[in-house]
PDB file of C-alpha atoms in Angstrom:
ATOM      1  CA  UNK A 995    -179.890  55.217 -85.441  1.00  0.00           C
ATOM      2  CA  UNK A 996    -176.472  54.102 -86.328  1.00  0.00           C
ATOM      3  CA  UNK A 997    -173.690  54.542 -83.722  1.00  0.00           C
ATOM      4  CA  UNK A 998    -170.111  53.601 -83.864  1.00  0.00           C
ATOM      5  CA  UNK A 999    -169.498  53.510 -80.723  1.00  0.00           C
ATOM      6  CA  UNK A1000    -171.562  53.239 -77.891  1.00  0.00           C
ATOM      7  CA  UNK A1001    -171.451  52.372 -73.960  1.00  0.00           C
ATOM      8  CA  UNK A1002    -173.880  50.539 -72.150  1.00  0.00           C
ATOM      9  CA  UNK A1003    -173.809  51.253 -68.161  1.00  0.00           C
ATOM     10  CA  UNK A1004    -169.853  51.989 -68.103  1.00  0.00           C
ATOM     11  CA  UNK A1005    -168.768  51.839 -64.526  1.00  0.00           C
ATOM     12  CA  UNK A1006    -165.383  51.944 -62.950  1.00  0.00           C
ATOM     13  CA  UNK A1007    -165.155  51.516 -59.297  1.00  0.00           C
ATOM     14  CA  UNK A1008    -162.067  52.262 -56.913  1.00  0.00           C
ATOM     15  CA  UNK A1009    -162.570  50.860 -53.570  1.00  0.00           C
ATOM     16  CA  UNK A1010    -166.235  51.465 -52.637  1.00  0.00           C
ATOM     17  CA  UNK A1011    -165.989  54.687 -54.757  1.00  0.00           C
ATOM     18  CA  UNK A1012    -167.419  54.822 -58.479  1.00  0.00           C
ATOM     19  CA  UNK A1013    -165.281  57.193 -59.956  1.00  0.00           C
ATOM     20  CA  UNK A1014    -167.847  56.594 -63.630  1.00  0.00           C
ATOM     21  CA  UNK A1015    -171.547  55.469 -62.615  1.00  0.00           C
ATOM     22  CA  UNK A1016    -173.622  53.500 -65.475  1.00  0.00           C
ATOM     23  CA  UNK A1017    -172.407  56.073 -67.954  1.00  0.00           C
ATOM     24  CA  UNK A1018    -173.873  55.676 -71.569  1.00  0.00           C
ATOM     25  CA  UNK A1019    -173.018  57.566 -74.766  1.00  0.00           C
ATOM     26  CA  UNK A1020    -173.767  57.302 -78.194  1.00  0.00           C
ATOM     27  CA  UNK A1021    -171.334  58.386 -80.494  1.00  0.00           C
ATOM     28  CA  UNK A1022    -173.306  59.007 -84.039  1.00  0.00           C
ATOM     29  CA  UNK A1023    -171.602  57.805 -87.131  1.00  0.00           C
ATOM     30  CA  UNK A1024    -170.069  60.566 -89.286  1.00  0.00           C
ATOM     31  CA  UNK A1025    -169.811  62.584 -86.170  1.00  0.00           C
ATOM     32  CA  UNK A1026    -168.215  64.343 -83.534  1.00  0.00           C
ATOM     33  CA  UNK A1027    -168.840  64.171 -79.830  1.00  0.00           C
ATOM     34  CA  UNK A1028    -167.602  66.867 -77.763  1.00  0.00           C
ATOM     35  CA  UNK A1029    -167.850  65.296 -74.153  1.00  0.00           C
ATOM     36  CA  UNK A1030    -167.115  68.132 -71.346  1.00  0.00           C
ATOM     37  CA  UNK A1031    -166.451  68.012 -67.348  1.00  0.00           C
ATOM     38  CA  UNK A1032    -164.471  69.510 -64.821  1.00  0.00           C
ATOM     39  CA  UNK A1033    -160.787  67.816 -64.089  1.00  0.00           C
ATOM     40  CA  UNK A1034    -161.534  64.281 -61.971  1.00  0.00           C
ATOM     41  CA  UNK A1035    -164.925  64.089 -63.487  1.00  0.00           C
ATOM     42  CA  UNK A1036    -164.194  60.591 -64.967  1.00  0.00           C
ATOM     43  CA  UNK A1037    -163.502  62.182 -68.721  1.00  0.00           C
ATOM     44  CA  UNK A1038    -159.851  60.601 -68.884  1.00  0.00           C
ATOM     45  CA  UNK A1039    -160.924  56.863 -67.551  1.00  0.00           C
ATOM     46  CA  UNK A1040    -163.632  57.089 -69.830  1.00  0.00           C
ATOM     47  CA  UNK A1041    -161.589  57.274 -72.716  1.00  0.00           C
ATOM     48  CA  UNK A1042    -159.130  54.754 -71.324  1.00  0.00           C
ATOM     49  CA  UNK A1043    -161.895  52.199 -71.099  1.00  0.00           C
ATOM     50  CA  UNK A1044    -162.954  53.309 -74.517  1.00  0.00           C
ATOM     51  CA  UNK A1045    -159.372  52.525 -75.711  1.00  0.00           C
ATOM     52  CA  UNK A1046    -158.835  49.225 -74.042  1.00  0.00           C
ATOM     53  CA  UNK A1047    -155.721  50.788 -72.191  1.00  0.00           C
ATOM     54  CA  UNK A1048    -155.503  48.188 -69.052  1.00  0.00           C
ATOM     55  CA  UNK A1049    -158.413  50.075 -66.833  1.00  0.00           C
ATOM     56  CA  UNK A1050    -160.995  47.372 -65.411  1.00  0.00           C
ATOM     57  CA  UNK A1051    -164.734  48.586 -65.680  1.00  0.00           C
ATOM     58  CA  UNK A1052    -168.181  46.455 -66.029  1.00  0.00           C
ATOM     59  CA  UNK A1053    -170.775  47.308 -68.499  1.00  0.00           C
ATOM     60  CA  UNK A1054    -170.585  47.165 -72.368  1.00  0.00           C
ATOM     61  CA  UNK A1055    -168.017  49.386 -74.837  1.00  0.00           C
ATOM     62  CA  UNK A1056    -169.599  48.852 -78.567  1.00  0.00           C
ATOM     63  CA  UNK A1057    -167.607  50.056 -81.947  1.00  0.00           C
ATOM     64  CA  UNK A1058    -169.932  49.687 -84.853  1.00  0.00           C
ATOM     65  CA  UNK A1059    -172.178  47.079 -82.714  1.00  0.00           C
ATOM     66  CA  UNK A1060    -169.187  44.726 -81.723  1.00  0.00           C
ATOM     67  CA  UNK A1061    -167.737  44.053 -78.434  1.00  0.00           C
ATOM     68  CA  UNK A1062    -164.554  42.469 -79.754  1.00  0.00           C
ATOM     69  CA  UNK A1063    -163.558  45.666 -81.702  1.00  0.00           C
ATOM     70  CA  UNK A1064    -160.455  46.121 -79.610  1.00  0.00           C
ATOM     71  CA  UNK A1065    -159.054  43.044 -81.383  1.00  0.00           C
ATOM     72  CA  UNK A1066    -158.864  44.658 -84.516  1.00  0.00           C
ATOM     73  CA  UNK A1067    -156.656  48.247 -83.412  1.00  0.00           C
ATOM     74  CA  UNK A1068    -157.124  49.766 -86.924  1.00  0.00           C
ATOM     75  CA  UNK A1069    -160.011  50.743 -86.138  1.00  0.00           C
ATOM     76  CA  UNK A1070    -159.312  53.295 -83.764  1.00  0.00           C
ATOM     77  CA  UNK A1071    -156.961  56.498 -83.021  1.00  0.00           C
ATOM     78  CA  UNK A1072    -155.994  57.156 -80.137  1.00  0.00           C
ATOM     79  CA  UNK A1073    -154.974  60.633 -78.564  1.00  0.00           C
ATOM     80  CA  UNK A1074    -153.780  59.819 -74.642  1.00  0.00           C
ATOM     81  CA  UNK A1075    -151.366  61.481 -72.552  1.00  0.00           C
ATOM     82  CA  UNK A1076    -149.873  58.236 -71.526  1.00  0.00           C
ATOM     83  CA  UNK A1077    -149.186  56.937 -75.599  1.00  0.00           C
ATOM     84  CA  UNK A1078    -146.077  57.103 -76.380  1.00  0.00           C
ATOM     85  CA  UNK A1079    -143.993  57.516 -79.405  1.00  0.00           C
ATOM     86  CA  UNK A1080    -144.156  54.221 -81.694  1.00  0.00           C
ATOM     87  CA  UNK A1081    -140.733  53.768 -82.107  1.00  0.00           C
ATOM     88  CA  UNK A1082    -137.506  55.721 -80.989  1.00  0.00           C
ATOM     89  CA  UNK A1083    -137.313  57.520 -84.410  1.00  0.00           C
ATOM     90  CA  UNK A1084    -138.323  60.728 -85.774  1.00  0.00           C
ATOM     91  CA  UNK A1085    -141.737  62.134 -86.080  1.00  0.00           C
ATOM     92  CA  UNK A1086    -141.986  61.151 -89.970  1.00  0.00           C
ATOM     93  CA  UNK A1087    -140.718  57.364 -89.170  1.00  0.00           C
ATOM     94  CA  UNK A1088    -143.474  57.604 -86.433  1.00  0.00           C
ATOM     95  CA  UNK A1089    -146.581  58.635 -88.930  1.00  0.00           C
ATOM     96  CA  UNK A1090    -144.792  56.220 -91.788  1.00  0.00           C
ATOM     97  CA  UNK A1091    -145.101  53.782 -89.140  1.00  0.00           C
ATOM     98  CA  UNK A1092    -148.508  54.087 -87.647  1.00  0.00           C
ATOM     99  CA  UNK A1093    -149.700  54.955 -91.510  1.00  0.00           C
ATOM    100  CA  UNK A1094    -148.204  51.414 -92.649  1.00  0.00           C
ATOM    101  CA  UNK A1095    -149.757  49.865 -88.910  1.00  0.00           C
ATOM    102  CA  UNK A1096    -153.262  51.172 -90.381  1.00  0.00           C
ATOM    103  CA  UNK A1097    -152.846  49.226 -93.409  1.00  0.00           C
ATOM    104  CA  UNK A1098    -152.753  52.065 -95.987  1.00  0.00           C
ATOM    105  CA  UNK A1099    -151.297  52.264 -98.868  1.00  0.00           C
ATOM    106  CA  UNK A1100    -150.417  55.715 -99.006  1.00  0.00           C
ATOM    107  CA  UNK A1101    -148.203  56.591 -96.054  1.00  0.00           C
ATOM    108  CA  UNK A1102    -146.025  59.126 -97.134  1.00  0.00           C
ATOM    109  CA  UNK A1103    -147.788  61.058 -98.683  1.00  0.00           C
ATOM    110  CA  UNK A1104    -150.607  61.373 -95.265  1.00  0.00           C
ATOM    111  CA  UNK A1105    -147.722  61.694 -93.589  1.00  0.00           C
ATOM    112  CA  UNK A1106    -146.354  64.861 -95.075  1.00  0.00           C
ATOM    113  CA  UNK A1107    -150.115  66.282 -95.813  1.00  0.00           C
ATOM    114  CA  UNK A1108    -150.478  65.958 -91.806  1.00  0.00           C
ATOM    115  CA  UNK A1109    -147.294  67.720 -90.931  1.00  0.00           C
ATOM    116  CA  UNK A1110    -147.954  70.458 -93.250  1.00  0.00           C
ATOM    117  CA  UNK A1111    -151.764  70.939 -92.219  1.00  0.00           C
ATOM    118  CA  UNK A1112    -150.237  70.907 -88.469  1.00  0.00           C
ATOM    119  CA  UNK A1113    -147.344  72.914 -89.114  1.00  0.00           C
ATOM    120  CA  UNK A1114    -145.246  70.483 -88.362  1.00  0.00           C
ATOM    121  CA  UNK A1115    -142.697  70.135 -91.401  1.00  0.00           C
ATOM    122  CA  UNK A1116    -139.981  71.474 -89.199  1.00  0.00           C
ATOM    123  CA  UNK A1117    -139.864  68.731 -86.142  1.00  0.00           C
ATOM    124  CA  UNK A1118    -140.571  66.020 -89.382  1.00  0.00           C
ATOM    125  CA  UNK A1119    -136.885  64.661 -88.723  1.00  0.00           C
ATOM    126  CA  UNK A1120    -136.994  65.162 -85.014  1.00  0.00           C
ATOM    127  CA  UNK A1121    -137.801  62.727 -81.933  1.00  0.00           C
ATOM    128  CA  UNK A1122    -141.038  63.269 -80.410  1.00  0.00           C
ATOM    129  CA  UNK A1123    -139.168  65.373 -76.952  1.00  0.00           C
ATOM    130  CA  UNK A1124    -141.058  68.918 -77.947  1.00  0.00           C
ATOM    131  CA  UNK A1125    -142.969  71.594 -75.859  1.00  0.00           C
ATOM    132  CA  UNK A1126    -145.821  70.745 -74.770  1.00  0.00           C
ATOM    133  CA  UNK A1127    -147.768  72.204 -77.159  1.00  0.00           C
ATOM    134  CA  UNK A1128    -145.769  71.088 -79.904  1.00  0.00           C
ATOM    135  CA  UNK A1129    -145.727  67.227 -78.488  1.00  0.00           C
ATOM    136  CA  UNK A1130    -149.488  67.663 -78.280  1.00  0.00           C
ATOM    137  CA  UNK A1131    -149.918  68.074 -82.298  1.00  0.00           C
ATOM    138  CA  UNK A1132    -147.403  65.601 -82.786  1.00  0.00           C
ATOM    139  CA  UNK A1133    -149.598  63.098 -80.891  1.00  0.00           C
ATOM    140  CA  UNK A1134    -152.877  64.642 -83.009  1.00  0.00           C
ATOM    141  CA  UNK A1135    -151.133  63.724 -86.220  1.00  0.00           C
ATOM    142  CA  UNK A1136    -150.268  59.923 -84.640  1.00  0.00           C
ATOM    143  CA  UNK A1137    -153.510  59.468 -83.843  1.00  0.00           C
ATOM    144  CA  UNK A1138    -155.519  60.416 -86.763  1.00  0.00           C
ATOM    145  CA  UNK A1139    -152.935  59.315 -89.484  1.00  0.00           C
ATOM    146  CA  UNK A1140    -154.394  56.247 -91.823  1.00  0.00           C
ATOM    147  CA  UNK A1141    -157.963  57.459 -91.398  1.00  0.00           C
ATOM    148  CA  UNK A1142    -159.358  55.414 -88.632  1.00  0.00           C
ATOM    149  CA  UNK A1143    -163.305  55.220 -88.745  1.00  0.00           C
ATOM    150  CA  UNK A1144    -163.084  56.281 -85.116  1.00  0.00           C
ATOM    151  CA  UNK A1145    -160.804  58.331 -83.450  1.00  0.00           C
ATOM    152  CA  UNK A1146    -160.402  59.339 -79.526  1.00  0.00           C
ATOM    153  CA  UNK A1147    -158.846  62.554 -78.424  1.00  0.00           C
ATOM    154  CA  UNK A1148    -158.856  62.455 -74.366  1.00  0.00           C
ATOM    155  CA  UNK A1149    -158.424  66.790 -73.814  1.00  0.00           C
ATOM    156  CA  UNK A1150    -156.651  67.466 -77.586  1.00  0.00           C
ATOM    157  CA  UNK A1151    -156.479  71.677 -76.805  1.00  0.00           C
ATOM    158  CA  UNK A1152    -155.091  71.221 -73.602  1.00  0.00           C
ATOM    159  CA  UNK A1153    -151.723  73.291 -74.013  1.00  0.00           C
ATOM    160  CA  UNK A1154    -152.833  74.674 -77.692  1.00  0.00           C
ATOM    161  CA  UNK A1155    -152.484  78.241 -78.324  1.00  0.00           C
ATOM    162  CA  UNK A1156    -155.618  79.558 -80.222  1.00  0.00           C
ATOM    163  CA  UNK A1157    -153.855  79.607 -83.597  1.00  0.00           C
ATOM    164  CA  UNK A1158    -152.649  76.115 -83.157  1.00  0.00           C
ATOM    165  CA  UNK A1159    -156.659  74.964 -82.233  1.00  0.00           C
ATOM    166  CA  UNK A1160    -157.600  76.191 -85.120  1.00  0.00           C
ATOM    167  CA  UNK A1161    -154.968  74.234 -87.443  1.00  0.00           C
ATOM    168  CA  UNK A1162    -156.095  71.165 -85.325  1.00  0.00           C
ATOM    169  CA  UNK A1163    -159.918  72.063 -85.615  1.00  0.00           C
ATOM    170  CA  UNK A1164    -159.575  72.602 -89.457  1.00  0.00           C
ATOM    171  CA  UNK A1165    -157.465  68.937 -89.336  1.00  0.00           C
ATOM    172  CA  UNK A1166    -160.779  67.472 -87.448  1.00  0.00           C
ATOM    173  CA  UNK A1167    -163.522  68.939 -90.060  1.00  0.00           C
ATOM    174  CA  UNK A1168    -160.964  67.390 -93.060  1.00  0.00           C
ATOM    175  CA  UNK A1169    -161.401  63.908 -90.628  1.00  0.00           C
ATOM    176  CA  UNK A1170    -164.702  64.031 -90.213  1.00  0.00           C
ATOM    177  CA  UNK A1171    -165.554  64.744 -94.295  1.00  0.00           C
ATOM    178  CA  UNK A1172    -163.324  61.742 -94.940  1.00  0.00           C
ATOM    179  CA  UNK A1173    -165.435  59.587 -93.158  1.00  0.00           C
ATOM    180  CA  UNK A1174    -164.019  59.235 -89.284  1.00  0.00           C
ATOM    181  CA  UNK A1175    -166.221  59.879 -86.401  1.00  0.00           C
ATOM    182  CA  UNK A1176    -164.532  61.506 -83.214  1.00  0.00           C
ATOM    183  CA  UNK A1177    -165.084  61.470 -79.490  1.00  0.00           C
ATOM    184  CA  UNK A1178    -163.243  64.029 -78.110  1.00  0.00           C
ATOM    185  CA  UNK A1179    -162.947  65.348 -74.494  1.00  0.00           C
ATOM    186  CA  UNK A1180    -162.024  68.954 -73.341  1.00  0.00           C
ATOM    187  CA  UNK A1181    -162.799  70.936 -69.500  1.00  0.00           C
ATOM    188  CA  UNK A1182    -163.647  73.509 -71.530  1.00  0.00           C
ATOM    189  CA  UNK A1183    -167.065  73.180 -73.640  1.00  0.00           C
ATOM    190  CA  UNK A1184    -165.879  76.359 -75.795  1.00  0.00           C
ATOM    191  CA  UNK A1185    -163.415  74.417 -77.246  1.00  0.00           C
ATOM    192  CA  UNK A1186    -165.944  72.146 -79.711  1.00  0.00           C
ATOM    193  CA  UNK A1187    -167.745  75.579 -80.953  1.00  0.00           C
ATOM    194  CA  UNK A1188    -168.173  74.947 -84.257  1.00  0.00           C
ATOM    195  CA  UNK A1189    -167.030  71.178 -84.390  1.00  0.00           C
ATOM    196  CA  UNK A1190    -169.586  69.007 -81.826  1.00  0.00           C
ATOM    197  CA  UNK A1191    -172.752  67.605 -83.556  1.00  0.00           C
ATOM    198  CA  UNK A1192    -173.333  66.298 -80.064  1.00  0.00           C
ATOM    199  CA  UNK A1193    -172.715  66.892 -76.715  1.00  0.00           C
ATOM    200  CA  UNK A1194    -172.062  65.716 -73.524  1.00  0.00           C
ATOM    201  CA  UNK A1195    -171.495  66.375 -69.725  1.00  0.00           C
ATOM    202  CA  UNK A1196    -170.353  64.318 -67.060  1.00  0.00           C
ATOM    203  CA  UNK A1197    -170.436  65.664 -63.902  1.00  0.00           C
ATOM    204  CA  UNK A1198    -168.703  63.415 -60.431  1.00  0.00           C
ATOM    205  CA  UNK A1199    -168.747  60.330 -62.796  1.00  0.00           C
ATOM    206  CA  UNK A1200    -172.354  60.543 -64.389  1.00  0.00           C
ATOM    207  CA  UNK A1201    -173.486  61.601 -67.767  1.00  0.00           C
ATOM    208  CA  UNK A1202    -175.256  64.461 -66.852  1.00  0.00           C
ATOM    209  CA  UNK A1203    -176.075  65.373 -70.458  1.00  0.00           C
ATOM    210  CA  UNK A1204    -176.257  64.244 -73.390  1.00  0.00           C
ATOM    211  CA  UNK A1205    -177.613  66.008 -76.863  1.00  0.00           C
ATOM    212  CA  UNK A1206    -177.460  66.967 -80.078  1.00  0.00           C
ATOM    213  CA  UNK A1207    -176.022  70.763 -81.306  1.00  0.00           C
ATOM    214  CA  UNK A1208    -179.560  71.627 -82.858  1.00  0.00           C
ATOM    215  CA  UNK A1209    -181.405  70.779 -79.160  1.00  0.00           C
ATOM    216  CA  UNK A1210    -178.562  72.845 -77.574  1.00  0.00           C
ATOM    217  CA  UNK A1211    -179.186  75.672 -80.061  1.00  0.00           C
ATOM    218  CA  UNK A1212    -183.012  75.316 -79.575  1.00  0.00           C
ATOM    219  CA  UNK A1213    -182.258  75.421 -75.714  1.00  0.00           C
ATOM    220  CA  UNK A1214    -179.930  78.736 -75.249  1.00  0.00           C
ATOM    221  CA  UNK A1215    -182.094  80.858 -77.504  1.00  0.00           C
ATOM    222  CA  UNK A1216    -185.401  79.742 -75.196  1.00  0.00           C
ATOM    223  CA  UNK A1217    -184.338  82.020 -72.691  1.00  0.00           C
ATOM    224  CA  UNK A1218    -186.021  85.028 -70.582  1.00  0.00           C
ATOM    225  CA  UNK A1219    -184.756  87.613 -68.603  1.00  0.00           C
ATOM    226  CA  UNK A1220    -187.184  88.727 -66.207  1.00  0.00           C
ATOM    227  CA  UNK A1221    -187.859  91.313 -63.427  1.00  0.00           C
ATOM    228  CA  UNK A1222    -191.017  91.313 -61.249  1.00  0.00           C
ATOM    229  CA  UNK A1223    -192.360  92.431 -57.968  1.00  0.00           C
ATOM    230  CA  UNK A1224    -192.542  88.900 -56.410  1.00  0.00           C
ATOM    231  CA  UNK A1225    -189.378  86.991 -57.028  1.00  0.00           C
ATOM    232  CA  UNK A1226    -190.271  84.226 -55.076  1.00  0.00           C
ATOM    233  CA  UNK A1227    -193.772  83.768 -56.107  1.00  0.00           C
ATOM    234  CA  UNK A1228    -191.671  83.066 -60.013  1.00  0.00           C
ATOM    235  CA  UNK A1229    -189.558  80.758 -58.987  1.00  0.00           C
ATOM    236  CA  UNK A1230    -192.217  78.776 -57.440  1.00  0.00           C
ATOM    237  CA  UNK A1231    -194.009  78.534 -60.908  1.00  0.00           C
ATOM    238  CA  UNK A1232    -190.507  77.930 -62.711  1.00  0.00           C
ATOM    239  CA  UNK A1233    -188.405  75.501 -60.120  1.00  0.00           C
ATOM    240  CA  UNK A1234    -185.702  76.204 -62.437  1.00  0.00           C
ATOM    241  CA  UNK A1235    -185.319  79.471 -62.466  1.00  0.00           C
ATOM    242  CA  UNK A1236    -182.058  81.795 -61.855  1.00  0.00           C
ATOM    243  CA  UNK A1237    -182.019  84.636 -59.870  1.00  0.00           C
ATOM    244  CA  UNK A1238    -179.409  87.003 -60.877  1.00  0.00           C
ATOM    245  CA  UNK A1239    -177.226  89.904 -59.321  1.00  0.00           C
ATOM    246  CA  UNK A1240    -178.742  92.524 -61.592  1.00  0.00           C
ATOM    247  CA  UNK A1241    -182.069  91.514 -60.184  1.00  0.00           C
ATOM    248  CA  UNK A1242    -183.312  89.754 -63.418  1.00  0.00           C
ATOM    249  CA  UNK A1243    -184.694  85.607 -63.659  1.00  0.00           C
ATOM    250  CA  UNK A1244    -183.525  83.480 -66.371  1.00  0.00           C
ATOM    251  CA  UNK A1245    -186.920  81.082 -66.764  1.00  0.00           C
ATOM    252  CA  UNK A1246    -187.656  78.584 -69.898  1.00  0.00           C
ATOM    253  CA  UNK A1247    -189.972  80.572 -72.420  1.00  0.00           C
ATOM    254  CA  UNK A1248    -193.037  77.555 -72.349  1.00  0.00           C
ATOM    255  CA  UNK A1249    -195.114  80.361 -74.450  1.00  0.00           C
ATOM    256  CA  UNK A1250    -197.026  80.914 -71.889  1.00  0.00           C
ATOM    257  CA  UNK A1251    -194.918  82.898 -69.774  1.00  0.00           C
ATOM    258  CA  UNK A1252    -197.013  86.585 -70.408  1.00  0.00           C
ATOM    259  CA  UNK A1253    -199.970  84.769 -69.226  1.00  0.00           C
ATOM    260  CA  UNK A1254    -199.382  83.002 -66.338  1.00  0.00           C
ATOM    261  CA  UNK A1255    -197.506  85.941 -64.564  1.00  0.00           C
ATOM    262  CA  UNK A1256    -200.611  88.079 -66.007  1.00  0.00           C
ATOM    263  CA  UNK A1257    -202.998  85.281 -64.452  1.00  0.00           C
ATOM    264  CA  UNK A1258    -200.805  85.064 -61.040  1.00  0.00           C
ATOM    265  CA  UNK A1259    -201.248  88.619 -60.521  1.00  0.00           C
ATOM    266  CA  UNK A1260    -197.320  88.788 -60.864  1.00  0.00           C
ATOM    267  CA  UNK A1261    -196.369  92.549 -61.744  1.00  0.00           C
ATOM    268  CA  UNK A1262    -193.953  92.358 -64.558  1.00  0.00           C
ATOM    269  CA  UNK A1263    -191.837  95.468 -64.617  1.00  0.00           C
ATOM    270  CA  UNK A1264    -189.089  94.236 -67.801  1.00  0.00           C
ATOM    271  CA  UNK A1265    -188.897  91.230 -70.071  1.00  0.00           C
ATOM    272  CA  UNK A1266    -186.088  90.570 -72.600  1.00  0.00           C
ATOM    273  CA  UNK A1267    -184.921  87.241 -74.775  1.00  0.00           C
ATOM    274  CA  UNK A1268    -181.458  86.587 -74.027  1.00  0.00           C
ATOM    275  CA  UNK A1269    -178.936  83.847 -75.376  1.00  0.00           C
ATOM    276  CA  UNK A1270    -177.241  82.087 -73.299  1.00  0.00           C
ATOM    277  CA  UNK A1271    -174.068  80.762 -73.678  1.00  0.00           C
ATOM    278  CA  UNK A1272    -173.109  77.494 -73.686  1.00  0.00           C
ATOM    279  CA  UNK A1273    -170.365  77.873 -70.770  1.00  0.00           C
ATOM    280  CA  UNK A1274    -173.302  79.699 -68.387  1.00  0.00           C
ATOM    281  CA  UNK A1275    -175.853  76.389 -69.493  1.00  0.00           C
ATOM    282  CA  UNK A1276    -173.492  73.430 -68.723  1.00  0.00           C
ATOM    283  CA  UNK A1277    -172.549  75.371 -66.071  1.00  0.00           C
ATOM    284  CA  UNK A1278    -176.180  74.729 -64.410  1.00  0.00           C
ATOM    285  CA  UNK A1279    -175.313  71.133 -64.067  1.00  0.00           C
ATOM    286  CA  UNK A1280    -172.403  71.530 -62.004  1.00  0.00           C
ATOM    287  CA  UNK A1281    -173.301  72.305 -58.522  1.00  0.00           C
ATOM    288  CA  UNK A1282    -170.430  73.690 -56.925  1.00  0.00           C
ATOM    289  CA  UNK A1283    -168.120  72.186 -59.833  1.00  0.00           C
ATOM    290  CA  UNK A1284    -166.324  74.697 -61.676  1.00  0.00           C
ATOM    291  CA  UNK A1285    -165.117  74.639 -65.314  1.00  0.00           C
ATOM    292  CA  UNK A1286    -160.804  75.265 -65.465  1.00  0.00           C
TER     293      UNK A1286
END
């Protein structure tokens, strides 16, 4: 398997704390990687050791199988709260700038193909000091102009409205055709429907999972609702079973499920297959974390 970027026990420690604990991914080539977690759960200083921004960490951060990628910064694009503007000029002079950084040839015309696909064309001639939401597609276009093979986006929909996550989604699929692979980070897992090939979850620092979109398919359709006569009795034979309010069990459908109740003497009284979403399933993993 071919990754183009890929950590190798990533830890960051603060004090005696470690706010990210032996955390490896493997970002595919040709991909995206939609890596989740509640706010404080190391997403942000992930990316910043990713991007070589000045945090200190121990263990390995590989781009195409190097560990001196950082030396060559056209490589990467970089979407980060704290990354400024390039220069003091407008948002054009920025992408001309960053385009002509990236060696390309064509830097106008990206530059203008970006701001329309962004809806941007009307701040083209203004400094980067927008709304929020605005300033946040202004920074999308900076860090994807020039076609990096890898490009970063540390929370990307934060302060999107759903119109403008769909221009920046559409921008992404373009990206990823083109040949860039993205790691992108969000608190809300919704947000890469229909864009992740893989996912990820950290939860207080560690990767709590990681897999691809066709496993998590596989994994929210393999769902039962059940009701029986001996709740308990179930969730001893299915340690990770759900008890809900409506007085229904989620359990894993093994295949078997019909039998062993029928061989436990366990009374079934209703049985139903039930998707589950993909909020409710990462949502197992937290503990007594909640998603914003």
């Amino acid at each position: 398997m071919t990754y183009i970027l890929e950590t190798k026990d990533l830890c960051i420690q603060k004090g005696k704390k470690l706010l990210l604990d032996h955390v490896s991914i493997h970002v595919k080539e040709g991909t995206i990687y939609g890596l989740g977690g509640v706010n404080a759960s190391g997403k942000s200083l992930l990316v910043k050791a990713l991007c070589n921004s000045g945090v200190r960490f121990r263990g390995e951060v590989m781009i195409n199988g190097r560990l001196d990628a950082f030396k060559h910064h056209n490589l990467i694009g970089i979407y980060l709260d704290d990354f400024g503007p390039l220069t003091a000029g407008s948002l054009y002079q920025n992408l001309v700038a960053k385009a002509k950084f990236m060696k390309v040839k064509d830097a106008h015309d990206q530059a203008v193909a970006l701001l329309q696909a962004l809806d941007l064309e009307r701040y083209a001639h203004e400094g980067l000091t927008q709304s929020a939401s605005v300033l946040s597609l202004e920074r999308m276009a900076l860090s994807i102009i020039g076609k990096p093979p890898l490009i970063v986006l540390d929370d990307p929909f934060a302060h999107l409205s759903p119109t403008q996550k769909g221009l920046v989604k559409k921008v992404l699929e373009h990206c990823k055709k083109a040949g860039s692979s993205i790691l992108m980070t969000s608190s809300r897992i919704e947000d890469f429907d229909g864009l992740a090939d893989t996912y990820g979850l950290l939860v207080k620092g560690k990767l709590a999972v990681e897999m691809d979109s066709c496993d998590l398919k596989q994994k929210l359709s393999n769902k039962l609702h059940v009701r029986v006569d001996d709740v308990k009795r179930l969730c001893d034979l299915y340690p990770t079973a759900q008890v809900l309010d409506d007085g229904f069990v989620v359990i894993e459908d093994d295949g078997k499920v019909n039998k062993t109740l029928l061989d436990q003497g366990i009374k079934v009284y209703e049985i139903k297959r039930v998707k589950e979403s993909k909020a409710h399933y990462f949502q197992n993993f937290l503990g007594g974390e909640s998603h914003d």
